[in-house]
């Protein structure tokens, strides 16, 4: 039986990264002897015709879609096309959005047959087996769906998985070549579970309070595999990577013992780091840690149950500086109780951290389904203004507090983005005047490069302009690349872009394929590694 998994579109601004959720799901399905294919519309352009072609070629018996809140709409659009093409094909959705509004989603989206709640591996395999045997999925732990015109919703999920027995994520089914060409970090996890209860997060509710670990050997094997594939940067995405010092140290020790040259970053809580741990992380290739600081106001940190204080943040930053691991701090504005004074406190705290060498950034609160702050909104100083899930990207306000309106929050973020644009503009000016060197220019060059590559991919530049009849002898490499640049450069929107440099780099990193046969030149992206 064949199963098609789909990753819906998500904009470049959200930082594309190969979907770990789909890779784990595909791995357990393959282990259970199902044949799996993944369509990834984050880096491959979507078209109904393309979808139709895959359905007709692959003939899946079940289609699974993933979504976070802001991508739910894109997933729904793909689903609508899918059901128009084949109304009998069962469709299941999972992920941190639908898990917490399953009944409502099934009521509102008639095209959707099933929803998997929470951690999806065991439930999806059970559903696939049930469908293979002509069943309807009822009674499967962790599943919601339809039966006899009624919606059913499992009262409990399957037992938490032993994550150490999970197979390696099936990333070979993802278009990793495109991600590598975009030079984005690839994420992996070394554990699942979170005992904390931050009121804006669904992490704990998705994966449970008990932390379950993958053995250091498996973790380091996976890291080695990613490094061998040529990914320049890995992101260890566990919230609590540094919480269990023994686990974290064991992984670092193994990286060092195997002399693995891999660069990685990790998320961390400020109350779980110490200098010896950070020093070991640095020695093992850690190039930065990201702390969820959320607010500079002690009162707000208390309200959101973050369980940390500004003083602990400062201490963690000092420790990072001692160990030489660059820290990054992430703040959320518009949390319950936010006032102009607490916002000023957060901004001042950010500046204080910046003076200590910390980079930092802001989001606004998006009260996702399933979060304590949404489920018990009446308990908090918060008014939710929109249920349009497309707006839940946390870059513009969808909620406000008694004293801080949506206009204030949006104005703040708008100004923050403008400051960044001004900084980029100034850097550009200095570069043009020869006042900045290439090391300084890197953020700008990288932004331009990624933006251009992504547009080339999503606007199908190679598919449209990368194949032509050359007639005579095969072109040499440089001629073929120059001809490609000329052809794309003639298209509106691509004129005056640094195509030659960007495509040359993509070619030398192995991201571009060239085929010449019978007088035909054909350029394409490398999809699979
Ligand atoms: C790492 C991470 C990222 C990484 C990489 C994500 C990736 N490509 O895999 C980056 C930095 C790129 C990222 C980006 C964003 N993220 Co993020 N991210 C995480 C984090 C920390 C871990 C995710 C992860 O890899 N988990 C491990 C995998 C195995 O779990 P999973 O993806 O949840 O999949 C499992 C289940 O959900 C389920 N499942 C998922 N899909 C499907 C599909 C089917 C068919 C089935 C059956 C089951 C199923 O089964 C999977 C296996 O168990 C989570 C927090 C958390 N602890 O979950 C936030 C989290 C997922 N991110 C979140 C958000 C909001 C975002 C962004 C919108 C950024 C932003 N503005 O905040 C973007 C959206 C990008 C996108 N397309 O998803 C929210 C989502 C909440 C929501 N309801 O929308 C989370 C939950 C954090 C939070 N605030 O609570 N993120
Ligand atoms: S923000 Fe991090 S620490 Fe807090 S509940 Fe979510 S996953 Fe746990």
PDB file of N, CA and C in Angstrom, residues 12-68:
ATOM      1  N   UNK A  12       9.226  31.878   2.890  1.00  0.00           N
ATOM      2  CA  UNK A  12      10.677  31.868   3.158  1.00  0.00           C
ATOM      3  C   UNK A  12      11.008  32.561   4.482  1.00  0.00           C
ATOM      4  N   UNK A  13      10.221  33.585   4.827  1.00  0.00           N
ATOM      5  CA  UNK A  13      10.517  34.360   6.039  1.00  0.00           C
ATOM      6  C   UNK A  13      10.458  33.494   7.305  1.00  0.00           C
ATOM      7  N   UNK A  14       9.786  32.345   7.255  1.00  0.00           N
ATOM      8  CA  UNK A  14       9.698  31.492   8.444  1.00  0.00           C
ATOM      9  C   UNK A  14      10.868  30.517   8.556  1.00  0.00           C
ATOM     10  N   UNK A  15      11.817  30.633   7.653  1.00  0.00           N
ATOM     11  CA  UNK A  15      13.024  29.809   7.754  1.00  0.00           C
ATOM     12  C   UNK A  15      12.761  28.362   7.382  1.00  0.00           C
ATOM     13  N   UNK A  16      12.771  28.051   6.084  1.00  0.00           N
ATOM     14  CA  UNK A  16      12.487  26.676   5.686  1.00  0.00           C
ATOM     15  C   UNK A  16      13.503  25.698   6.273  1.00  0.00           C
ATOM     16  N   UNK A  17      13.015  24.539   6.635  1.00  0.00           N
ATOM     17  CA  UNK A  17      13.882  23.503   7.188  1.00  0.00           C
ATOM     18  C   UNK A  17      13.184  22.175   6.924  1.00  0.00           C
ATOM     19  N   UNK A  18      13.925  21.137   6.538  1.00  0.00           N
ATOM     20  CA  UNK A  18      13.258  19.867   6.198  1.00  0.00           C
ATOM     21  C   UNK A  18      12.366  19.388   7.340  1.00  0.00           C
ATOM     22  N   UNK A  19      11.125  19.013   7.026  1.00  0.00           N
ATOM     23  CA  UNK A  19      10.152  18.676   8.073  1.00  0.00           C
ATOM     24  C   UNK A  19      10.549  17.401   8.816  1.00  0.00           C
ATOM     25  N   UNK A  20      10.847  17.588  10.088  1.00  0.00           N
ATOM     26  CA  UNK A  20      11.250  16.452  10.907  1.00  0.00           C
ATOM     27  C   UNK A  20      10.052  15.555  11.198  1.00  0.00           C
ATOM     28  N   UNK A  21       8.898  16.191  11.393  1.00  0.00           N
ATOM     29  CA  UNK A  21       7.679  15.421  11.667  1.00  0.00           C
ATOM     30  C   UNK A  21       7.388  14.451  10.533  1.00  0.00           C
ATOM     31  N   UNK A  22       7.373  14.960   9.293  1.00  0.00           N
ATOM     32  CA  UNK A  22       7.073  14.079   8.149  1.00  0.00           C
ATOM     33  C   UNK A  22       8.157  13.020   7.978  1.00  0.00           C
ATOM     34  N   UNK A  23       9.400  13.392   8.234  1.00  0.00           N
ATOM     35  CA  UNK A  23      10.492  12.417   8.064  1.00  0.00           C
ATOM     36  C   UNK A  23      10.355  11.267   9.065  1.00  0.00           C
ATOM     37  N   UNK A  24       9.936  11.565  10.303  1.00  0.00           N
ATOM     38  CA  UNK A  24       9.722  10.496  11.286  1.00  0.00           C
ATOM     39  C   UNK A  24       8.525   9.623  10.880  1.00  0.00           C
ATOM     40  N   UNK A  25       7.456  10.288  10.422  1.00  0.00           N
ATOM     41  CA  UNK A  25       6.259   9.525  10.041  1.00  0.00           C
ATOM     42  C   UNK A  25       6.589   8.601   8.864  1.00  0.00           C
ATOM     43  N   UNK A  26       7.310   9.136   7.879  1.00  0.00           N
ATOM     44  CA  UNK A  26       7.666   8.330   6.709  1.00  0.00           C
ATOM     45  C   UNK A  26       8.537   7.145   7.128  1.00  0.00           C
ATOM     46  N   UNK A  27       9.426   7.384   8.100  1.00  0.00           N
ATOM     47  CA  UNK A  27      10.344   6.312   8.532  1.00  0.00           C
ATOM     48  C   UNK A  27       9.573   5.152   9.163  1.00  0.00           C
ATOM     49  N   UNK A  28       8.586   5.474  10.031  1.00  0.00           N
ATOM     50  CA  UNK A  28       7.856   4.359  10.669  1.00  0.00           C
ATOM     51  C   UNK A  28       6.937   3.680   9.659  1.00  0.00           C
ATOM     52  N   UNK A  29       6.428   4.426   8.691  1.00  0.00           N
ATOM     53  CA  UNK A  29       5.586   3.796   7.658  1.00  0.00           C
ATOM     54  C   UNK A  29       6.434   2.844   6.807  1.00  0.00           C
ATOM     55  N   UNK A  30       7.636   3.295   6.457  1.00  0.00           N
ATOM     56  CA  UNK A  30       8.516   2.416   5.668  1.00  0.00           C
ATOM     57  C   UNK A  30       8.887   1.169   6.465  1.00  0.00           C
ATOM     58  N   UNK A  31       9.149   1.395   7.749  1.00  0.00           N
ATOM     59  CA  UNK A  31       9.498   0.259   8.612  1.00  0.00           C
ATOM     60  C   UNK A  31       8.340  -0.755   8.654  1.00  0.00           C
ATOM     61  N   UNK A  32       7.103  -0.230   8.558  1.00  0.00           N
ATOM     62  CA  UNK A  32       5.922  -1.112   8.578  1.00  0.00           C
ATOM     63  C   UNK A  32       5.573  -1.605   7.168  1.00  0.00           C
ATOM     64  N   UNK A  33       6.516  -1.440   6.241  1.00  0.00           N
ATOM     65  CA  UNK A  33       6.400  -1.987   4.874  1.00  0.00           C
ATOM     66  C   UNK A  33       5.440  -1.225   3.957  1.00  0.00           C
ATOM     67  N   UNK A  34       5.124   0.030   4.293  1.00  0.00           N
ATOM     68  CA  UNK A  34       4.335   0.837   3.357  1.00  0.00           C
ATOM     69  C   UNK A  34       5.304   1.582   2.445  1.00  0.00           C
ATOM     70  N   UNK A  35       4.826   1.860   1.224  1.00  0.00           N
ATOM     71  CA  UNK A  35       5.659   2.640   0.304  1.00  0.00           C
ATOM     72  C   UNK A  35       5.255   4.103   0.459  1.00  0.00           C
ATOM     73  N   UNK A  36       6.250   4.988   0.635  1.00  0.00           N
ATOM     74  CA  UNK A  36       5.924   6.387   0.976  1.00  0.00           C
ATOM     75  C   UNK A  36       6.563   7.358  -0.019  1.00  0.00           C
ATOM     76  N   UNK A  37       5.818   8.413  -0.324  1.00  0.00           N
ATOM     77  CA  UNK A  37       6.384   9.517  -1.079  1.00  0.00           C
ATOM     78  C   UNK A  37       6.040  10.808  -0.344  1.00  0.00           C
ATOM     79  N   UNK A  38       6.912  11.826  -0.434  1.00  0.00           N
ATOM     80  CA  UNK A  38       6.615  13.119   0.218  1.00  0.00           C
ATOM     81  C   UNK A  38       6.622  14.228  -0.834  1.00  0.00           C
ATOM     82  N   UNK A  39       5.575  15.048  -0.822  1.00  0.00           N
ATOM     83  CA  UNK A  39       5.570  16.266  -1.635  1.00  0.00           C
ATOM     84  C   UNK A  39       5.808  17.431  -0.684  1.00  0.00           C
ATOM     85  N   UNK A  40       6.812  18.230  -0.976  1.00  0.00           N
ATOM     86  CA  UNK A  40       7.204  19.282  -0.045  1.00  0.00           C
ATOM     87  C   UNK A  40       7.038  20.648  -0.703  1.00  0.00           C
ATOM     88  N   UNK A  41       5.875  21.271  -0.451  1.00  0.00           N
ATOM     89  CA  UNK A  41       5.595  22.548  -1.108  1.00  0.00           C
ATOM     90  C   UNK A  41       6.231  23.742  -0.409  1.00  0.00           C
ATOM     91  N   UNK A  42       7.144  23.467   0.538  1.00  0.00           N
ATOM     92  CA  UNK A  42       7.919  24.559   1.123  1.00  0.00           C
ATOM     93  C   UNK A  42       9.035  24.959   0.150  1.00  0.00           C
ATOM     94  N   UNK A  43       9.580  23.977  -0.557  1.00  0.00           N
ATOM     95  CA  UNK A  43      10.668  24.297  -1.493  1.00  0.00           C
ATOM     96  C   UNK A  43      10.372  23.851  -2.929  1.00  0.00           C
ATOM     97  N   UNK A  44       9.230  23.180  -3.131  1.00  0.00           N
ATOM     98  CA  UNK A  44       8.842  22.790  -4.490  1.00  0.00           C
ATOM     99  C   UNK A  44       7.520  23.487  -4.802  1.00  0.00           C
ATOM    100  N   UNK A  45       7.426  24.192  -5.931  1.00  0.00           N
ATOM    101  CA  UNK A  45       6.199  24.955  -6.179  1.00  0.00           C
ATOM    102  C   UNK A  45       4.988  24.047  -6.340  1.00  0.00           C
ATOM    103  N   UNK A  46       3.865  24.513  -5.786  1.00  0.00           N
ATOM    104  CA  UNK A  46       2.641  23.720  -5.866  1.00  0.00           C
ATOM    105  C   UNK A  46       1.875  24.037  -7.143  1.00  0.00           C
ATOM    106  N   UNK A  47       1.325  22.999  -7.781  1.00  0.00           N
ATOM    107  CA  UNK A  47       0.325  23.216  -8.829  1.00  0.00           C
ATOM    108  C   UNK A  47      -0.632  22.037  -8.787  1.00  0.00           C
ATOM    109  N   UNK A  48      -1.872  22.311  -9.113  1.00  0.00           N
ATOM    110  CA  UNK A  48      -2.879  21.256  -9.103  1.00  0.00           C
ATOM    111  C   UNK A  48      -2.524  20.180 -10.132  1.00  0.00           C
ATOM    112  N   UNK A  49      -1.975  20.632 -11.280  1.00  0.00           N
ATOM    113  CA  UNK A  49      -1.602  19.675 -12.325  1.00  0.00           C
ATOM    114  C   UNK A  49      -0.502  18.742 -11.821  1.00  0.00           C
ATOM    115  N   UNK A  50       0.468  19.342 -11.102  1.00  0.00           N
ATOM    116  CA  UNK A  50       1.561  18.532 -10.557  1.00  0.00           C
ATOM    117  C   UNK A  50       1.028  17.501  -9.576  1.00  0.00           C
ATOM    118  N   UNK A  51       0.099  17.934  -8.734  1.00  0.00           N
ATOM    119  CA  UNK A  51      -0.490  17.027  -7.746  1.00  0.00           C
ATOM    120  C   UNK A  51      -1.225  15.890  -8.460  1.00  0.00           C
ATOM    121  N   UNK A  52      -1.963  16.268  -9.488  1.00  0.00           N
ATOM    122  CA  UNK A  52      -2.732  15.283 -10.244  1.00  0.00           C
ATOM    123  C   UNK A  52      -1.791  14.241 -10.863  1.00  0.00           C
ATOM    124  N   UNK A  53      -0.654  14.732 -11.378  1.00  0.00           N
ATOM    125  CA  UNK A  53       0.302  13.821 -12.011  1.00  0.00           C
ATOM    126  C   UNK A  53       0.863  12.840 -10.977  1.00  0.00           C
ATOM    127  N   UNK A  54       1.177  13.344  -9.781  1.00  0.00           N
ATOM    128  CA  UNK A  54       1.732  12.451  -8.748  1.00  0.00           C
ATOM    129  C   UNK A  54       0.680  11.427  -8.309  1.00  0.00           C
ATOM    130  N   UNK A  55      -0.554  11.879  -8.146  1.00  0.00           N
ATOM    131  CA  UNK A  55      -1.611  10.950  -7.720  1.00  0.00           C
ATOM    132  C   UNK A  55      -1.801   9.856  -8.760  1.00  0.00           C
ATOM    133  N   UNK A  56      -1.758  10.261 -10.012  1.00  0.00           N
ATOM    134  CA  UNK A  56      -1.995   9.273 -11.067  1.00  0.00           C
ATOM    135  C   UNK A  56      -0.815   8.296 -11.187  1.00  0.00           C
ATOM    136  N   UNK A  57       0.399   8.800 -10.963  1.00  0.00           N
ATOM    137  CA  UNK A  57       1.585   7.961 -11.082  1.00  0.00           C
ATOM    138  C   UNK A  57       1.761   7.062  -9.844  1.00  0.00           C
ATOM    139  N   UNK A  58       1.577   7.648  -8.655  1.00  0.00           N
ATOM    140  CA  UNK A  58       1.899   6.935  -7.410  1.00  0.00           C
ATOM    141  C   UNK A  58       0.717   6.116  -6.885  1.00  0.00           C
ATOM    142  N   UNK A  59      -0.477   6.547  -7.196  1.00  0.00           N
ATOM    143  CA  UNK A  59      -1.706   5.840  -6.779  1.00  0.00           C
ATOM    144  C   UNK A  59      -1.740   5.529  -5.285  1.00  0.00           C
ATOM    145  N   UNK A  60      -1.647   6.583  -4.437  1.00  0.00           N
ATOM    146  CA  UNK A  60      -1.664   6.306  -2.995  1.00  0.00           C
ATOM    147  C   UNK A  60      -3.036   5.835  -2.530  1.00  0.00           C
ATOM    148  N   UNK A  61      -3.026   5.092  -1.406  1.00  0.00           N
ATOM    149  CA  UNK A  61      -4.299   4.661  -0.813  1.00  0.00           C
ATOM    150  C   UNK A  61      -4.663   5.553   0.372  1.00  0.00           C
ATOM    151  N   UNK A  62      -3.708   6.418   0.771  1.00  0.00           N
ATOM    152  CA  UNK A  62      -3.945   7.339   1.891  1.00  0.00           C
ATOM    153  C   UNK A  62      -3.036   8.550   1.693  1.00  0.00           C
ATOM    154  N   UNK A  63      -3.583   9.737   1.998  1.00  0.00           N
ATOM    155  CA  UNK A  63      -2.756  10.945   1.916  1.00  0.00           C
ATOM    156  C   UNK A  63      -2.719  11.601   3.285  1.00  0.00           C
ATOM    157  N   UNK A  64      -1.531  11.996   3.727  1.00  0.00           N
ATOM    158  CA  UNK A  64      -1.370  12.654   5.029  1.00  0.00           C
ATOM    159  C   UNK A  64      -0.807  14.048   4.842  1.00  0.00           C
ATOM    160  N   UNK A  65      -1.417  15.011   5.517  1.00  0.00           N
ATOM    161  CA  UNK A  65      -0.916  16.391   5.434  1.00  0.00           C
ATOM    162  C   UNK A  65      -0.506  16.867   6.820  1.00  0.00           C
ATOM    163  N   UNK A  66       0.568  17.653   6.865  1.00  0.00           N
ATOM    164  CA  UNK A  66       0.973  18.251   8.127  1.00  0.00           C
ATOM    165  C   UNK A  66       0.636  19.736   8.090  1.00  0.00           C
ATOM    166  N   UNK A  67       0.497  20.363   9.254  1.00  0.00           N
ATOM    167  CA  UNK A  67       0.282  21.815   9.283  1.00  0.00           C
ATOM    168  C   UNK A  67       0.553  22.362  10.671  1.00  0.00           C
ATOM    169  N   UNK A  68       1.118  23.571  10.708  1.00  0.00           N
ATOM    170  CA  UNK A  68       1.051  24.378  11.928  1.00  0.00           C
ATOM    171  C   UNK A  68      -0.101  25.352  11.682  1.00  0.00           C
TER     172      UNK A  68
END
